[in-house]
Amino acid sequence: MLRSRFLLILFTIKIILCVQGQVQDDEEFSYMVGLSEPLRSTLEWNYYENDATRLIFRWNITLLNNYGGILAFSNYDLNTNNLDVIILSNDEKIYNAYTDENSLLFIPKNRVKLSYTILHSGYIKNKKEKEYSIQIIRPIDTCDKEKRNYIIDSGTTHLLTGLITYEDFQKLKQNQLIKIDIEQMNLTLQRVQLLKTRVKFRQIPDEDPHIDFLNQDVTIPNVETTYWCTRFKLPSNIVEKPHHIIRFDGVISPQSNGIVHHMELFHCDVSSDIDIPEYNGVCTSEQKPMGLTPCRRVIGAWALGATNFTYPDEAGGLIGEPRKSSYVILEVHFNNQYLKKGIVDQSGIRIYYTSTLRKYDAGIMEVGLEYNAKNSIPPQTNKFRISGYCTGECTEVTLPKDGITVFASQLHTHLNGIQTFTRIIKTNGEIITLNIDRHYSPHFQEIRLLPEPILIKPGDMILHTCIYNTQIRTNMTFGGYGITDEMCVNYMHYYPRTNLELCKTSVRDDALDQFFETMKEYDYANTSMSQTVYENYRSIRWTPLTTAILQEFYEIAPIHLSCNGSDGNYSPKFEWTREYRPQEPKQRDVPLETAAKCV
Amino acid sequence: MLRSRFLLILFTIKIILCVQGQVQDDEEFSYMVGLSEPLRSTLEWNYYENDATRLIFRWNITLLNNYGGILAFSNYDLNTNNLDVIILSNDEKIYNAYTDENSLLFIPKNRVKLSYTILHSGYIKNKKEKEYSIQIIRPIDTCDKEKRNYIIDSGTTHLLTGLITYEDFQKLKQNQLIKIDIEQMNLTLQRVQLLKTRVKFRQIPDEDPHIDFLNQDVTIPNVETTYWCTRFKLPSNIVEKPHHIIRFDGVISPQSNGIVHHMELFHCDVSSDIDIPEYNGVCTSEQKPMGLTPCRRVIGAWALGATNFTYPDEAGGLIGEPRKSSYVILEVHFNNQYLKKGIVDQSGIRIYYTSTLRKYDAGIMEVGLEYNAKNSIPPQTNKFRISGYCTGECTEVTLPKDGITVFASQLHTHLNGIQTFTRIIKTNGEIITLNIDRHYSPHFQEIRLLPEPILIKPGDMILHTCIYNTQIRTNMTFGGYGITDEMCVNYMHYYPRTNLELCKTSVRDDALDQFFETMKEYDYANTSMSQTVYENYRSIRWTPLTTAILQEFYEIAPIHLSCNGSDGNYSPKFEWTREYRPQEPKQRDVPLETAAKCV
């Protein structure tokens, strides 16, 4: 019930994203995002290299008479607990309000003073509506002692916009608590990365050589969710010799704006003599040929809110290797929440390439958890933590002497992920955060350029952690491939390309057996050696207590470490028979990036 | 079922205890105990001041043909796991065998060599039976690396004797495991303190002035368990001025030998103007007057296996205070397991006294746990640990500057106690074990003289710990007064007498409320603020897991500390409103006393 309502609201979001738009007045804004159609609200923002602590927003909104506007920062999705809320009241004043852990809205007596200015306002539509343009200047971290203010970071930001009635606002001013109600307040959600990485890579001009892989007049089905797959053949000029992909863009048909949710371009990373059948249809269809299965090597991607992706000057994504397949698959996720009919789409991915090979081939390495049931999550938990440990033993024997440079990263979970981050633990114990999203959403998976490239050397550990919320689940969520199963990986984009393709872990089978045995002994669970892992997990009475024990177990149990080359086998020098232990660092807090020095 | 069987066997033990008996041959034995009537078995033993590591036993036993004899050390009561067993086989050889954690008997290949000699053997009763006298010399701690040998200590030793058939013994020799079966093997239990304290106090000659408080021809009821209470008046020569009790003995009628289980003499510690009604009857009878309730100050006691109790030269138990009551109550516990009829008993306690007051009045101080439901024990646990913390804050303001000297101690629990010990934590952190029974039995509660007097100074903490086994219980065992409730106290006998009578703790009410709240949140327990402590404890689903959590809670929760004078009120200088924390020392192991240096 809760979950279906959640999904319903999620898909009613109207998304209009324009990058590098410009506005008048004193401030020139670099970024803009459309927030919600019913309110006709947009947010523009800017921040500066020389003042990393400050953000300037311009919120443009049209309100009906007798209504105020709400702009709120949520911690994840449509969760309305602990919101940081800005209210434009119908008296044309601006207030900073908050919700408590029960979604009750209040204006506290002592609050951090932010700078608000109403730049412009004016009636429209026979004075039934009024347009506002509001400027808000706030620090990235307000250092509020009660930690009510949202701390802006380089991860995903969930923005909620909605309406507040005159009556509700009066109650609020009289110190009455008001329950935030998603439906009544018309709250809609938009996800955006506010602090984008401003890298210094050489820009590839739009007119440079490129190929488009676009939907060929696909009529978008009038159902909410469609994944559309199309097979393409790389042109012969690319196939005949190696090329480097040096930039890729999302190309969105204007008529599909707000419906195309994300797109991925996969290379079929198999030998050229393997046949890849033609296909142009729904990816999840039973008619889709099995022969398309090996096409999983991502060579380009776009998701809502993503900008163009430019490779570092010294590297490019290799394509056109002589003995490799020349086929690629475009996968487009349509999110047609208004069930519009008859829209014909030509969206897709544009690849910029060069035959002048750059210094390094770029590669993609997968770190985190193995896709199996040993990495499973109990139901009804609001922050279950699980980590994959790419230990020093694997990086020692697989990475080149001078290490690899990671320049971009795509964090990936299925539906329950709410936070995820990758840390490098250097051999001297130093901990470096490679990528973090404190407000991660599986519905907003971008390949993000890192603020600065990160060097990983042989012997370093790559610790990848995911935090899940399974409060809407009543049964165990298993690690696995299905959309209702879970994953926890980071696709790291790096150079120079090495043979190491995958470095992931799960607890060892015998350790998990011991855990089941312990739960039988200590909590009278009906676990048994003759049952499957699935049955055993389901035999446990999941409470916050047993959940906490499983989490503790995952952090201390010996692990199975996959340290695999691109052929799927263990790297030759890696001793896979050894016993590996998780090496959980003392710093267990989710890293926090803030330039502010709070005292 | 299990419990009733346990009690049945417990009461079928035939006990004959003779102290300071003597035997011929080369060794003169100081101690002897009758082990079991059916086998006609006795054990004599000796140990030496100048060789504290060695014990010499003589085991005298009569066996039927085709049977061997078993003498075993058990950890508690009739528990047959991890026994250290001596077998006299019918081939007249002696073997050291053991049981595992499932009560299966076996003879290991590598075992510690003990010295066994058959001193004497001879047929009786037309060669149907044979008498043996066996000498066993063994170290107190054999330092067996596999820890199979029982470590002899100054606490209670549980000795099991029984029979083994020719067939079973043959199986055993052929390395087959044999289940120890209490009924089939006729196993009976005798408890004894092997290493008695040999103090140097001046002995009080038997003919010195004394009064006897003896049962006045009580016909022992032919039921298993009777507590008999008799009121006595102290003679006028004692009442008219203060006297010191300097020794007390148990006096056992010969015909009641083996039936009298323990006896206590209580002084009615109230003002002389309070009437104490006459009584001579069953203590638990409804006819027993309520007026006897204040008679709880122990001035003499005897239990099975106890020797005479002599006070240190410088102290005596005060009696005959002018304004105090002159009444005492004798309580005798009859354990008539054969339901014998018509035995007329004159057993009781003999008090030796002097009007020449010694330097100090001796006092009794109670440390450990408060008698309330906050100190409760979950069911089905085999080693639940709980401690009372008489903290430095109490001893600081109540003990005299030069401290008090503890010379004797009576450890007390109800039916579930299996180990109990008191430690003094000096202000510098040093830990001194005051009294310990690693094989404690509530059925064998002696006032034991300490091997050497222990000084407790102001600021020292007195930490008293009990370990319980509730495997036969299906419901929570609450702290309280009833025999099925539990207690955990040490009655410490000391001088000079101070005003501090009781120093005990339990967790604070608000902390326990928090615990119940946590169990509701983490384990979905049906606890509630509107329920009683009893109901809340019963609302929890007790598993080894939740049990471990409660134990952890007891060790870290803030405590309520009673630091009470003899009037039952808080000591005047004690700040009872302060918040006290348990101060659990790092050394959590049950202390082990052994003179052996095991490598």
XYZ file of C-alpha atoms in Angstrom, chain A residues 379-380 519 521-525 541-546 548-549, chain B residues 379-380 519 521-525 541-546 548-549:
32
model
C 12.889 -6.242 6.200
C 11.699 -3.215 8.180
C 20.519 -17.874 15.297
C 20.833 -21.620 19.170
C 20.380 -18.049 20.405
C 17.044 -17.053 18.951
C 15.402 -20.445 18.284
C 15.303 -19.771 14.506
C 12.491 -13.788 13.143
C 13.625 -10.377 11.923
C 13.514 -7.698 14.573
C 15.717 -4.632 15.020
C 17.738 -6.852 17.332
C 18.379 -9.743 14.934
C 21.612 -5.492 14.179
C 23.249 -8.864 14.723
C 14.643 -19.115 32.266
C 16.700 -21.750 30.436
C 13.073 -4.692 24.134
C 11.490 -1.532 20.050
C 14.165 -4.072 19.181
C 12.469 -7.405 19.829
C 8.766 -6.484 19.637
C 8.239 -7.432 23.312
C 10.594 -13.618 24.619
C 13.515 -15.151 26.493
C 16.117 -16.693 24.255
C 19.867 -17.029 24.763
C 20.055 -13.776 22.823
C 17.704 -11.687 24.934
C 22.660 -12.169 27.010
C 21.308 -8.670 26.508
